[in-house]
Each structure stands twice: as C-alpha cells, then as structure tokens.
Amino acid sequence: MRQVIFQNFRLLFTEEIDSTNQWMLNRIKAGESISNLVLCADYQTSGKGLGENHWHSEKGKNLLFSLGLDAGFIAASAQFLITQIIALAVVDELSALTREKDFRIKWPNDIFFQEKKLGGVLISNTIRNGQLDESVIGIGLNVNQMTFPDWIPRPVSLRQIVDREFDLQEILKGILRRFSHRVDQAKSMEGLGIINNEYHQKLFRIGEWHLYDINKKIAELRIIGIGEYGMLVMETREGKTIHCDYKTVRFLFDDELC
Ligand code: BTN
C-alpha cells in the first residue's frame, strides 16, 4: 500500500478492499495499534453503512476512508462525542472548500446538503474499564460521482452541488486537520461546550416542525437537541419531550409524503 505521512497521521492508500472499517477492526483484533492510522480506498467490495446497509460508491470517484483514534480520554457513556467531532470536521471542511453554507449533520450519522445525503459516518468502538479504547471512524463522502443507482435514497455529490471536480486527497487532509483540532478541543470543558454549540447549530432540521415516523406512527415533531447517550430529543405539538434512539425515529421527506 502507498503510504504518506501527514501531520501526526499515517495515511495508507489502497485500490480495493472489502471495507476500510473492517480492515481497521482486523488490525485491532491482531493486537496492532490503529491510533492515527488512516486507510483510504478507491473502491470497497463490501462497504458497510449503518445497521444492515451497504455503502455504495463508484470506483475512484469518492472519498472512502477509516481513521483510528485513541479514544481513551472519552467515557464509554459519552461516545457520541466522536460522531459530533468527525461530523463537524467534515461539514466545516466542505463549507470552506465550496463556500456553500447549507451542509448539515443529520442525526445520527449523515452528512447532508439541503435535503440530500452527501455522506455518512460509521463508528465502531472498543471499550476498556468504562472508557473507550480504540475507535474506528469510517467516512464515505460522495465527491465526484455524477449518477447514483435508484435504490439510494436522495444521494448527492459535491460535484453535483458546485459543478467541478475535487481532489480527494486534498479533502481528506482538510478533514484530518480539522479533526485533530476538534480532538484537542474535546479535551477541555470549554472546548466541549464549543463542540456542543457548533454541533447543534449544524443539526439538520433543528427547531423546525416536520413529520417523523415514530415506531411506525406519523407525528409532527421538532428537534430540540441531543441528549444523554447521543439520543435525539424532540418535542411534540402538545409540549411533551421525547428521547429517541435511531431505531425509533425515521425522518420523513416531502417525496415520501405525497
Ligand atoms: C451510513 O451512512 O450508513 C454510514 C456510511 C459509512 C461508509 C464508510 S465508507 C468507509 C468506511 N468503510 C465502510 O465499510 N464504511 C465506512
């Protein structure tokens, strides 16, 4: 594999792999340290999304990588912090790169541009004595792909948004630079406050009334924020507060409602 050292990261590049996340998890199983190791692939034969989902990406067009983090400074109960940090790093980098301001974090793990999905994050953590140990952070970002299969709901790529081709390595390095900064921030109380604030500012649909499928029932709700354990906190029209995990709530979109 081609190797590049960038800041405190060791970047590895491969043409094809089953899944960059799986490769990292195998390194952990083999007793190797994955801290600050990044594996970036042109193509995944078995790319994984949240739950049972498959992650599709045309060969060489998009950013597919996994990043290893020594997450020992984070309590197991606070693991959603990693999702917040990486999502902010991605959204901030994309906004700076394109000068578009409509990038949002759709809870729990999607990167959105307006009403469309640009990317996703998939995290696996190992835990030791109530603290996180190693974290594998996988990111798939649609960058230069122009067409998508019909089965993918509401996909979009950067190229479709701004009509130019992007250098994948440049985006990768920008995200890693911002990620490092956010990790440092997460080590102080003041920094944690900033992360939480900025995360909520970028949260898709925060404060807006929309229809959601909650345990197979449609309800009009509004997102208030993120609660304990990274749960989505929502308010009903009757003023009741509910806490949802990702299996309970499904966001509904206009094209599904008519
Ligand atoms: C989702 O939206 O469901 C999460 C998608 C995460 C996809 C990335 S691509 C790189 C890394 N390797 C994988 O197998 N999955 C993640």
Coordinates of C-alpha atoms and ligand atoms in Angstrom, one line a residue:
M1 CA 0.0 0.0 0.0
R2 CA 1.2 3.5 -0.7
Q3 CA 2.0 5.4 2.4
V4 CA 2.0 9.2 3.1
I5 CA 2.8 10.9 6.4
F6 CA 0.6 13.9 7.0
Q7 CA 0.9 15.8 10.3
N8 CA 0.6 13.1 13.0
F9 CA -1.3 10.7 10.7
R10 CA -0.1 7.7 8.7
L11 CA -2.1 7.6 5.6
L12 CA -2.4 4.3 3.6
F13 CA -3.9 4.2 0.2
T14 CA -5.3 1.1 -1.5
E15 CA -7.1 0.5 -4.8
E16 CA -9.6 -2.1 -3.5
I17 CA -10.6 -3.6 -0.1
D18 CA -13.7 -5.3 1.3
S19 CA -14.3 -2.4 3.8
T20 CA -11.8 0.1 5.3
N21 CA -13.6 -0.2 8.7
Q22 CA -13.4 -4.0 8.6
W23 CA -9.6 -3.7 7.8
M24 CA -9.1 -1.4 10.8
L25 CA -11.1 -3.8 13.1
N26 CA -8.9 -6.7 11.9
R27 CA -5.8 -4.7 12.9
I28 CA -7.2 -4.2 16.4
K29 CA -8.0 -8.0 16.6
A30 CA -4.4 -8.7 15.6
G31 CA -3.2 -6.5 18.5
E32 CA -1.9 -3.7 16.4
S33 CA -2.4 0.0 17.3
I34 CA -4.5 1.9 14.9
S35 CA -4.1 5.3 16.6
N36 CA -3.8 8.0 13.9
L37 CA -3.7 5.4 11.2
V38 CA -5.9 6.2 8.1
L39 CA -6.9 3.8 5.4
C40 CA -8.3 5.3 2.2
A41 CA -9.6 3.1 -0.6
D42 CA -10.6 3.8 -4.2
Y43 CA -13.2 1.0 -4.0
Q44 CA -14.9 -1.2 -1.4
T45 CA -16.3 -4.6 -2.4
S46 CA -18.3 -4.8 0.9
G47 CA -18.6 -1.2 2.1
K48 CA -20.8 -1.0 5.3
G49 CA -23.4 1.5 6.3
L50 CA -25.3 1.9 9.5
G51 CA -27.3 -1.2 10.5
E52 CA -27.5 -3.7 7.7
N53 CA -27.0 -1.1 5.0
H54 CA -24.4 -1.4 2.2
W55 CA -22.3 1.6 1.3
H56 CA -22.3 2.2 -2.5
S57 CA -19.5 4.2 -4.2
E58 CA -18.3 4.2 -7.8
K59 CA -14.6 3.2 -8.2
G60 CA -12.2 6.1 -7.7
K61 CA -14.9 8.8 -7.6
N62 CA -15.4 9.3 -3.9
L63 CA -13.7 9.5 -0.5
L64 CA -13.8 6.3 1.4
F65 CA -11.7 6.1 4.5
S66 CA -11.4 4.9 8.1
L67 CA -9.5 6.7 10.8
G68 CA -8.2 5.2 14.0
L69 CA -8.5 7.2 17.2
D70 CA -7.0 6.5 20.6
A71 CA -10.2 7.4 22.4
G72 CA -9.1 6.6 25.9
F73 CA -10.0 10.1 27.1
I74 CA -13.7 9.6 26.4
A75 CA -16.0 7.8 28.8
A76 CA -18.0 5.0 27.2
S77 CA -21.2 6.8 28.0
A78 CA -20.0 9.8 26.1
Q79 CA -19.1 8.0 22.9
F80 CA -21.5 10.1 20.8
L81 CA -18.8 12.9 21.1
I82 CA -16.8 11.1 18.4
T83 CA -19.7 11.3 16.0
Q84 CA -20.0 15.0 16.8
I85 CA -16.3 15.7 16.3
I86 CA -16.0 14.0 13.0
A87 CA -19.3 15.3 11.6
L88 CA -18.2 18.9 12.5
A89 CA -14.8 18.4 10.9
V90 CA -16.4 17.1 7.6
V91 CA -19.1 19.8 7.5
D92 CA -16.6 22.6 8.2
E93 CA -14.2 21.4 5.6
L94 CA -16.9 21.1 3.0
S95 CA -18.2 24.6 3.7
A96 CA -14.7 26.1 3.5
L97 CA -13.9 24.2 0.3
T98 CA -17.1 25.1 -1.6
R99 CA -18.2 28.3 0.1
E100 CA -21.7 26.8 0.4
K101 CA -23.3 27.1 3.7
D102 CA -26.1 24.5 3.5
F103 CA -24.2 21.5 4.8
R104 CA -25.8 19.9 7.8
I105 CA -25.4 17.0 10.2
K106 CA -28.5 14.8 10.0
W107 CA -28.7 12.9 13.3
P108 CA -27.3 10.4 14.0
N109 CA -24.6 9.9 11.3
D110 CA -25.4 11.5 8.0
I111 CA -23.8 14.5 6.2
F112 CA -26.5 16.4 4.3
F113 CA -26.6 19.1 1.7
Q114 CA -30.0 20.7 1.9
E115 CA -32.4 17.7 1.8
K116 CA -29.9 15.3 0.2
K117 CA -27.4 12.8 1.6
L118 CA -23.8 13.6 0.7
G119 CA -22.1 11.2 3.1
G120 CA -22.2 9.0 6.2
V121 CA -20.2 8.1 9.2
L122 CA -19.9 4.6 10.7
I123 CA -18.1 4.3 14.1
S124 CA -17.1 1.1 16.0
N125 CA -15.6 1.5 19.4
T126 CA -13.7 -0.9 21.7
I127 CA -14.3 -0.3 25.5
R128 CA -12.0 -1.0 28.4
N129 CA -12.9 -0.3 32.1
G130 CA -15.8 2.1 31.3
Q131 CA -13.6 4.2 29.0
L132 CA -13.4 4.0 25.2
D133 CA -10.2 2.4 24.0
E134 CA -9.8 2.4 20.2
S135 CA -12.3 4.0 17.9
V136 CA -12.6 3.2 14.2
I137 CA -14.2 6.1 12.4
G138 CA -15.4 5.3 8.8
I139 CA -16.4 8.0 6.4
G140 CA -18.0 7.8 3.0
L141 CA -18.4 11.0 1.1
N142 CA -19.8 11.4 -2.4
V143 CA -17.4 13.7 -4.2
N144 CA -17.0 13.3 -7.9
Q145 CA -19.7 10.8 -8.7
M146 CA -22.4 12.1 -11.1
T147 CA -25.0 9.4 -11.2
F148 CA -26.3 7.0 -8.5
P149 CA -28.3 3.8 -8.5
D150 CA -32.1 4.2 -8.0
W151 CA -32.0 2.3 -4.7
I152 CA -30.1 5.0 -2.9
P153 CA -32.4 7.5 -1.2
R154 CA -31.7 11.1 -2.1
P155 CA -28.0 11.0 -2.9
V156 CA -25.9 14.0 -3.9
S157 CA -22.2 14.6 -4.5
L158 CA -20.0 17.7 -4.2
R159 CA -19.6 17.8 -7.9
Q160 CA -23.4 17.9 -8.4
I161 CA -23.5 20.8 -6.0
V162 CA -20.7 23.0 -7.3
D163 CA -20.1 21.6 -10.8
R164 CA -16.4 21.0 -10.6
E165 CA -14.1 18.1 -9.8
F166 CA -12.4 17.8 -6.5
D167 CA -9.0 16.4 -5.4
L168 CA -9.9 13.6 -3.0
Q169 CA -6.6 13.7 -1.1
E170 CA -7.0 17.5 -0.5
I171 CA -10.4 16.9 1.1
L172 CA -9.1 14.1 3.2
K173 CA -6.2 16.2 4.5
G174 CA -8.6 19.1 5.3
I175 CA -10.9 16.8 7.2
L176 CA -8.0 15.3 9.2
R177 CA -6.6 18.7 10.1
R178 CA -10.0 19.9 11.4
F179 CA -10.5 16.5 13.2
S180 CA -7.2 16.9 15.1
H181 CA -8.2 20.4 16.2
R182 CA -11.6 19.1 17.4
V183 CA -10.0 16.3 19.3
D184 CA -7.8 18.8 21.2
Q185 CA -10.9 20.9 21.8
A186 CA -12.7 17.8 23.3
K187 CA -10.1 17.6 26.0
S188 CA -11.2 20.7 27.9
M189 CA -14.6 21.6 29.4
E190 CA -14.6 24.9 27.4
G191 CA -13.8 23.1 24.2
L192 CA -16.6 20.6 24.8
G193 CA -19.0 23.5 25.2
I194 CA -17.9 24.9 21.8
I195 CA -18.3 21.5 20.1
N196 CA -21.8 21.0 21.5
N197 CA -22.8 24.5 20.5
E198 CA -21.5 24.3 17.0
Y199 CA -22.9 20.8 16.5
H200 CA -26.4 22.0 17.4
Q201 CA -26.0 24.9 15.0
K202 CA -25.3 22.5 12.2
L203 CA -28.0 20.0 13.1
F204 CA -30.4 19.2 10.3
R205 CA -34.0 20.4 11.0
I206 CA -33.2 21.7 14.5
G207 CA -36.1 23.8 15.8
E208 CA -38.3 23.1 12.7
W209 CA -41.6 21.3 12.8
H210 CA -41.6 18.2 10.5
L211 CA -43.3 14.8 10.1
Y212 CA -41.5 11.8 11.5
D213 CA -42.2 8.1 11.7
I214 CA -42.0 7.2 15.4
N215 CA -42.4 3.5 16.0
K216 CA -44.4 3.3 12.8
K217 CA -46.7 6.2 13.7
I218 CA -46.5 9.5 11.9
A219 CA -46.2 12.5 14.2
E220 CA -45.3 16.2 13.8
L221 CA -42.3 16.9 15.9
R222 CA -39.5 19.3 16.3
I223 CA -35.9 18.5 17.2
I224 CA -34.7 20.3 20.3
G225 CA -31.2 18.8 20.5
I226 CA -29.1 15.9 21.5
G227 CA -29.5 14.4 25.0
E228 CA -27.7 11.8 27.1
Y229 CA -26.0 9.0 25.2
G230 CA -26.5 10.9 21.9
M231 CA -30.3 10.4 21.9
L232 CA -32.3 12.7 19.7
V233 CA -34.5 15.0 21.9
M234 CA -37.8 16.0 20.2
E235 CA -40.8 18.0 21.2
T236 CA -44.5 17.1 20.4
R237 CA -47.1 19.7 19.4
E238 CA -48.6 19.1 22.9
G239 CA -45.3 20.3 24.5
K240 CA -44.1 16.8 25.6
T241 CA -40.4 16.0 25.3
I242 CA -39.4 12.6 23.9
H243 CA -36.0 11.0 23.7
C244 CA -35.4 8.8 20.6
D245 CA -32.8 6.3 19.6
Y246 CA -32.1 5.7 15.9
K247 CA -34.3 2.6 15.7
T248 CA -37.3 4.5 17.0
V249 CA -37.3 7.5 14.7
R250 CA -37.3 7.9 10.9
F251 CA -37.1 11.2 9.2
L252 CA -39.7 11.7 6.5
F253 CA -39.1 13.7 3.3
D254 CA -41.5 15.5 1.0
D255 CA -41.2 13.0 -1.8
E256 CA -42.4 10.2 0.6
L257 CA -45.4 12.1 1.8
C258 CA -47.3 12.9 -1.4
Ligands
BTN1 C1 -24.0 5.4 6.7 O1 -24.4 6.4 6.2 O2 -24.8 4.4 6.8 C2 -22.6 5.2 7.0 C3 -21.7 5.0 5.8 C4 -20.2 4.8 6.1 C5 -19.5 4.4 4.9 C6 -18.0 4.4 5.1 S1 -17.1 4.2 3.7 C7 -15.6 4.0 4.5 C8 -15.9 3.1 5.8 N1 -15.8 1.7 5.4 C9 -17.0 1.1 5.5 O3 -17.2 -0.1 5.2 N2 -18.0 2.0 5.8 C10 -17.4 3.3 6.1

